[in-house]
Short mmCIF file of C-alpha atoms and ligand atoms in Angstrom, two decimals:
data_model
loop_
_atom_site.label_atom_id
_atom_site.label_comp_id
_atom_site.label_asym_id
_atom_site.label_seq_id
_atom_site.Cartn_x
_atom_site.Cartn_y
_atom_site.Cartn_z
CA MET H 1 4.03 6.52 5.33
CA LEU H 2 3.77 3.04 4.38
CA LEU H 3 6.18 2.97 2.20
CA HIS H 4 9.39 3.51 4.39
CA LEU H 5 7.97 1.26 6.57
CA PHE H 6 8.53 -1.16 3.81
CA LYS H 7 11.39 0.27 2.21
CA ARG H 8 14.12 -2.73 3.09
CA PRO H 9 11.98 -5.94 2.77
CA LEU H 10 10.40 -3.71 -0.05
CA LEU H 11 13.84 -3.03 -2.81
CA LEU H 12 14.88 -6.73 -1.67
CA PHE H 13 11.97 -8.09 -2.76
CA LEU H 14 11.64 -6.12 -5.54
CA LEU H 15 15.26 -7.29 -6.30
CA ALA H 16 13.95 -10.22 -5.49
CA HIS H 17 11.44 -10.28 -8.43
CA CYS H 18 13.43 -8.96 -10.53
CA LEU H 19 15.89 -11.69 -10.91
CA SER H 20 13.06 -14.64 -10.80
CA VAL H 21 11.67 -12.56 -14.58
CA ALA H 22 15.35 -12.65 -15.31
CA ARG H 23 15.75 -16.04 -14.56
CA TRP H 24 12.46 -17.19 -16.11
CA CYS H 25 12.67 -15.14 -19.11
CA HIS H 26 16.46 -16.00 -19.99
CA PHE H 27 15.88 -19.80 -18.50
CA GLY H 28 12.37 -20.37 -19.44
CA ASN H 29 11.90 -22.69 -15.93
CA PHE H 30 8.85 -22.33 -16.22
CA VAL H 31 7.81 -23.88 -19.22
CA ALA H 32 6.96 -27.81 -19.20
CA ASP H 33 8.37 -29.83 -20.45
CA ALA H 34 7.86 -32.63 -23.63
CA SER H 35 9.48 -36.10 -24.87
CA VAL H 36 10.34 -37.62 -27.30
CA VAL H 37 9.76 -41.07 -27.35
CA LEU H 38 11.06 -43.87 -29.02
CA VAL H 39 8.80 -45.55 -30.71
CA ALA H 40 9.81 -48.53 -31.11
CA THR H 41 10.71 -49.74 -27.89
CA ASN H 42 8.86 -46.32 -25.75
CA ALA H 43 11.86 -45.00 -24.11
CA THR H 44 11.09 -41.91 -23.15
CA TYR H 45 13.47 -38.42 -22.73
CA GLN H 46 12.49 -35.35 -20.78
CA ASP H 47 12.24 -32.34 -24.11
CA ARG H 48 11.47 -28.63 -24.71
CA ILE H 49 10.11 -27.00 -26.58
CA ALA H 50 11.45 -23.48 -28.68
CA ALA H 51 9.46 -20.69 -27.87
CA PHE H 52 9.03 -19.66 -31.32
CA GLY H 53 8.49 -22.14 -34.67
CA PRO H 54 5.06 -23.87 -34.32
CA ARG H 55 3.65 -25.54 -31.09
CA LEU H 56 3.55 -29.99 -31.83
CA THR H 57 -0.08 -31.58 -31.99
CA ASP H 58 -1.74 -33.97 -29.98
CA GLU H 59 -1.46 -37.09 -31.17
CA GLY H 60 2.48 -36.10 -31.47
CA LEU H 61 4.58 -35.83 -34.55
CA PHE H 62 6.41 -39.19 -35.40
CA GLY H 63 9.90 -39.22 -37.44
CA TYR H 64 13.08 -41.34 -37.71
CA LEU H 65 16.23 -38.92 -35.76
CA VAL H 66 18.91 -37.74 -38.32
CA SER H 67 21.94 -37.28 -36.11
CA ILE H 68 23.52 -34.66 -38.10
CA GLU H 69 26.99 -35.78 -36.74
CA THR H 70 26.40 -39.38 -39.36
CA ILE H 71 25.64 -37.36 -42.21
CA GLU H 72 29.22 -33.93 -42.31
CA ASP H 73 31.08 -34.75 -39.08
CA ASP H 74 32.19 -31.08 -40.00
CA ASN H 75 28.91 -29.66 -39.22
CA GLN H 76 27.21 -31.48 -36.24
CA LYS H 77 25.74 -28.76 -35.01
CA GLY H 78 23.76 -27.29 -37.62
CA CYS H 79 25.41 -23.89 -38.33
CA ASN H 80 24.99 -24.72 -42.40
CA LYS H 81 22.46 -26.15 -44.28
CA LEU H 82 23.35 -30.33 -45.61
CA LYS H 83 24.97 -29.78 -49.01
CA LYS H 84 22.85 -32.50 -49.94
CA LYS H 85 19.46 -32.35 -48.28
CA PHE H 86 17.90 -34.73 -46.30
CA ALA H 87 16.81 -38.58 -48.58
CA ASN H 88 13.09 -38.33 -47.41
CA ASP H 89 10.48 -35.87 -45.51
CA SER H 90 10.74 -38.37 -42.40
CA CYS H 91 13.44 -36.78 -40.54
CA ILE H 92 14.12 -35.16 -37.58
CA ALA H 93 17.48 -34.12 -37.57
CA LEU H 94 19.93 -34.40 -34.27
CA VAL H 95 22.39 -31.57 -33.61
CA GLU H 96 24.01 -30.82 -31.20
CA ARG H 97 24.26 -26.88 -29.07
CA GLY H 98 26.25 -24.03 -29.32
CA GLN H 99 28.35 -21.75 -32.09
CA CYS H 100 25.42 -20.62 -33.68
CA SER H 101 21.67 -19.90 -32.32
CA PHE H 102 19.10 -21.75 -32.22
CA ILE H 103 16.73 -20.87 -34.90
CA ASP H 104 20.24 -20.73 -36.91
CA LYS H 105 20.21 -24.34 -36.02
CA VAL H 106 16.73 -24.13 -36.89
CA ARG H 107 16.13 -22.55 -40.13
CA ASN H 108 19.89 -24.56 -41.52
CA MET H 109 17.88 -27.79 -41.07
CA GLN H 110 14.77 -26.82 -42.27
CA ALA H 111 16.48 -25.59 -45.19
CA SER H 112 17.42 -29.34 -45.48
CA GLY H 113 13.99 -30.51 -45.42
CA ALA H 114 14.00 -32.10 -41.47
CA ILE H 115 10.33 -32.05 -39.59
CA ALA H 116 11.72 -31.07 -36.46
CA VAL H 117 14.63 -30.36 -35.12
CA VAL H 118 15.57 -32.38 -31.70
CA VAL H 119 18.78 -30.38 -29.95
CA GLY H 120 21.08 -31.52 -27.72
CA ASP H 121 23.53 -30.09 -24.85
CA ASN H 122 27.25 -31.99 -24.77
CA GLU H 123 28.21 -29.62 -21.75
CA HIS H 124 25.70 -29.10 -19.31
CA ASN H 125 23.01 -31.42 -18.06
CA GLY H 126 19.49 -29.33 -17.40
CA LEU H 127 16.62 -28.83 -19.96
CA ILE H 128 16.01 -25.16 -21.46
CA THR H 129 14.06 -22.85 -23.28
CA MET H 130 14.67 -22.50 -27.60
CA TYR H 131 14.60 -18.23 -27.50
CA ALA H 132 14.94 -16.89 -30.89
CA THR H 133 18.37 -14.81 -30.23
CA GLY H 134 21.19 -13.09 -32.11
CA GLU H 135 22.00 -10.20 -34.60
CA SER H 136 19.99 -11.01 -37.18
CA ILE H 137 16.68 -8.32 -37.40
CA ARG H 138 15.13 -11.89 -38.69
CA ILE H 139 14.80 -12.49 -35.58
CA TRP H 140 12.01 -10.55 -34.29
CA ASP H 141 9.80 -12.51 -36.83
CA THR H 142 9.90 -16.11 -37.19
CA SER H 143 6.87 -17.01 -38.68
CA ASP H 144 9.02 -18.05 -41.46
CA VAL H 145 9.71 -21.35 -39.18
CA LYS H 146 7.58 -24.02 -39.86
CA ILE H 147 8.79 -27.07 -38.50
CA PRO H 148 9.17 -27.57 -34.27
CA SER H 149 12.01 -28.77 -32.19
CA VAL H 150 12.69 -28.71 -29.26
CA PHE H 151 15.84 -29.24 -26.61
CA VAL H 152 16.79 -32.74 -24.23
CA ALA H 153 19.88 -32.21 -21.70
CA GLN H 154 23.69 -33.62 -22.11
CA THR H 155 22.43 -37.51 -21.12
CA GLU H 156 19.63 -37.55 -23.45
CA TYR H 157 21.56 -36.33 -25.88
CA ARG H 158 23.80 -38.69 -25.16
CA ASP H 159 21.90 -41.72 -24.92
CA LEU H 160 19.70 -40.74 -28.24
CA LYS H 161 23.28 -40.25 -29.86
CA SER H 162 25.19 -43.67 -28.87
CA LEU H 163 21.42 -45.51 -29.83
CA LEU H 164 21.77 -44.00 -33.46
CA VAL H 165 25.10 -45.35 -33.53
CA VAL H 166 24.55 -48.91 -32.47
CA ALA H 167 21.29 -49.19 -34.11
CA LYS H 168 21.29 -51.57 -37.57
CA GLU H 169 17.45 -49.41 -38.20
CA PRO H 170 16.20 -46.25 -38.85
CA VAL H 171 15.61 -45.17 -35.56
CA GLU H 172 11.62 -43.80 -35.61
CA ILE H 173 10.64 -41.02 -32.37
CA GLN H 174 7.68 -38.98 -31.72
CA LEU H 175 7.45 -36.30 -30.67
CA LEU H 176 4.81 -35.57 -27.46
CA LYS H 177 3.42 -32.42 -26.89
CA ASP H 178 3.85 -30.63 -23.54
CA ASP H 179 0.77 -31.47 -20.82
CA LEU H 180 0.36 -27.63 -19.81
CA LEU H 181 2.16 -24.21 -19.66
CA GLN H 182 3.27 -24.61 -22.88
CA TRP H 183 3.51 -21.52 -23.83
CA PRO H 184 5.52 -19.11 -23.42
CA LEU H 185 2.85 -15.91 -23.17
CA LEU H 186 2.14 -18.30 -20.33
CA ASP H 187 5.04 -17.21 -19.15
CA VAL H 188 4.89 -13.35 -19.23
CA ILE H 189 0.73 -14.24 -17.31
CA ILE H 190 2.89 -15.68 -14.97
CA VAL H 191 5.66 -12.91 -14.15
CA VAL H 192 3.26 -10.25 -14.85
CA ILE H 193 -0.33 -11.16 -12.91
CA LEU H 194 1.41 -13.45 -10.40
CA SER H 195 4.09 -11.96 -9.34
CA PRO H 196 2.01 -8.46 -8.33
CA THR H 197 -0.12 -10.86 -6.68
CA VAL H 198 2.24 -12.45 -4.18
CA MET H 199 4.12 -9.04 -4.51
CA MET H 200 1.31 -6.93 -2.18
CA ILE H 201 0.08 -10.74 -0.26
CA PHE H 202 4.11 -10.53 1.10
CA ILE H 203 3.23 -6.35 2.00
CA TYR H 204 0.26 -6.74 2.98
CA VAL H 205 1.14 -9.74 5.18
CA LEU H 206 4.77 -8.37 6.68
CA TRP H 207 2.30 -5.09 7.52
CA ARG H 208 -0.17 -6.58 9.46
CA ILE H 209 2.72 -8.31 11.50
CA ARG H 210 4.48 -4.56 12.10
CA GLN H 211 0.57 -3.62 13.73
CA ARG H 212 0.17 -6.17 15.75
CA GLN H 213 3.95 -5.38 17.28
CA ARG H 214 3.36 -2.35 17.12
CA ARG H 215 -0.15 -2.72 19.70
CA LYS H 216 1.47 -4.95 22.05
CA GLN H 217 3.79 -2.27 22.20
CA ASP H 218 0.85 0.24 22.79
CA ILE H 219 -1.58 -1.60 25.64
CA ALA H 220 -0.93 -3.18 29.32
CA PRO H 221 0.12 -7.24 30.03
CA GLN H 222 -2.47 -8.47 31.66
CA GLN H 223 -0.31 -9.02 34.64
CA VAL H 224 0.53 -5.74 35.69
CA VAL H 225 -3.39 -4.60 35.45
CA GLY H 226 -4.37 -8.11 37.05
CA ASN H 227 -1.34 -6.64 39.74
CA LEU H 228 -3.74 -3.33 40.28
CA PRO H 229 -5.56 -2.79 43.59
CA THR H 230 -9.55 -2.87 43.64
CA LYS H 231 -11.80 -2.12 45.74
CA ILE H 232 -15.84 -2.43 45.94
CA PHE H 233 -17.92 0.75 46.17
CA TYR H 234 -20.10 1.36 48.87
CA ARG H 235 -21.98 4.41 48.55
CA SER H 236 -22.15 4.46 52.47
CA LYS H 237 -18.74 4.62 52.20
CA ARG H 238 -18.07 8.16 49.55
CA GLN H 239 -16.18 10.73 49.76
CA GLU H 240 -17.07 14.02 48.96
CA ASN H 241 -14.84 14.67 45.88
CA ASP H 242 -14.48 11.13 45.21
CA PRO H 243 -16.44 10.58 41.27
CA GLN H 244 -19.75 8.92 41.19
CA GLU H 245 -19.07 7.89 37.99
CA CYS H 246 -17.71 5.35 35.77
CA VAL H 247 -15.96 7.99 32.63
CA ILE H 248 -15.58 5.31 30.45
CA CYS H 249 -18.86 3.62 30.80
CA LEU H 250 -20.18 7.26 31.74
CA GLU H 251 -22.30 4.98 34.72
CA ASP H 252 -22.76 5.98 38.29
CA TYR H 253 -21.59 3.30 40.45
CA VAL H 254 -23.66 1.47 42.69
CA ASP H 255 -22.85 -0.29 46.15
CA GLU H 256 -20.83 -3.68 45.01
CA ASP H 257 -18.95 -2.39 42.31
CA GLU H 258 -15.77 -3.37 41.73
CA LEU H 259 -13.18 -0.94 41.35
CA ARG H 260 -10.05 -1.14 40.03
CA ILE H 261 -8.20 1.94 41.32
CA MET H 262 -4.36 2.93 39.86
CA PRO H 263 -1.54 3.96 39.93
CA CYS H 264 -2.23 7.45 39.03
CA LYS H 265 -5.51 6.80 41.97
CA HIS H 266 -7.93 7.33 39.49
CA GLU H 267 -10.58 4.62 39.70
CA TYR H 268 -13.04 2.85 37.09
CA HIS H 269 -15.13 -0.47 36.14
CA VAL H 270 -12.96 -3.17 36.38
CA LYS H 271 -14.22 -4.41 33.57
CA CYS H 272 -13.97 -0.81 31.84
CA ILE H 273 -10.96 -0.16 32.43
CA ASP H 274 -8.79 -3.83 32.49
CA SER H 275 -10.42 -3.74 28.51
CA TRP H 276 -9.32 -0.48 27.82
CA LEU H 277 -5.74 -1.27 29.18
CA THR H 278 -5.56 -4.99 27.41
CA THR H 279 -7.45 -3.46 24.04
CA ARG H 280 -7.19 -0.70 23.17
CA GLN H 281 -3.55 2.16 25.37
CA ARG H 282 -1.47 1.07 28.09
CA PHE H 283 -2.61 4.84 30.21
CA CYS H 284 -5.42 6.46 33.07
CA PRO H 285 -7.61 7.64 30.65
CA ILE H 286 -7.64 10.54 32.48
CA CYS H 287 -4.55 12.04 33.19
CA LYS H 288 -2.31 9.76 29.97
CA ARG H 289 -0.38 8.13 33.12
CA ASP H 290 0.99 4.71 32.06
CA VAL H 291 0.35 2.59 33.90
CA CYS H 292 3.42 0.27 33.05
CA LEU H 293 6.02 2.83 34.63
CA PRO H 294 6.71 1.62 38.53
CA THR H 295 5.09 3.73 41.30
CA GLU H 296 6.26 4.25 44.83
CA GLU H 297 4.22 0.88 46.08
CA THR H 298 5.68 -1.50 43.19
CA PRO H 299 8.77 -0.11 42.34
CA LEU H 300 10.50 -2.60 39.21
CA LEU H 301 13.95 -2.49 41.06
CA SER H 302 15.12 -2.73 44.83
CA VAL H 303 16.86 0.31 45.93
CA PRO H 304 19.26 -0.81 48.54
ZN1 ZN L 1 -17.45 1.56 33.42
ZN1 ZN L 2 -5.25 8.96 36.15
#
């Protein structure tokens, strides 16, 4: 029953939920961003740590940024190992996105002696999370990746590259740790726990709204109830067949009680029947006649 009521919004919501999960999983938008800091000027460039490889420590990682392009111009995307390894063990490789998977780039640079990798996007301006994807069975096991890697968007990548071109001295950088939400695991927790919770709250709110609407249809408007005639009860004026008790509160009428006269001529205490009609049902408790239906005395449409 409940499911039937919410079938359409539920389906829509589930669809939106699946899309957002897919989006998070694919683009990793829920991972917080870290930064590349130029040691000399303290300038920072936003980046994002990869989903694989070791995490950065609190102190961050220091090293000299080296553009692969300047070493091997046919290998700017880092899809091959360097023919000649890096000269020292403080080089952070700057490679371009594309042609091969992120994990391949990082493995190649690790094999070439880099201590970390900065992957830059030369085509799009937006941060993504680098996941281990590829055809090889090795994608499931990334324990061999011992160096951290980060992703920078187009603007940052171009800035870093042009900086390397004009720099007369080696460019020392620091890879700073993400503040929070850095674990891809947290992505999963948010998607698995938070989203269903949001969905349940959404369904509950919708259910309450529907219930309220339905209840509104069941009761009589205050104005209609207020327009029903009343009279004052006097035992002396009572006729033989007149009821002597209110069937709602089951109390006998006493002199000067104010009674409401329904269109069906049934009578009740004003406070009893008003509360019945405006909070429970719009029908007479005895004969079930709807008080909102037009009567001969109060026609909704005047007959010409
Ligand atoms: Zn009563
Ligand atoms: Zn009645």
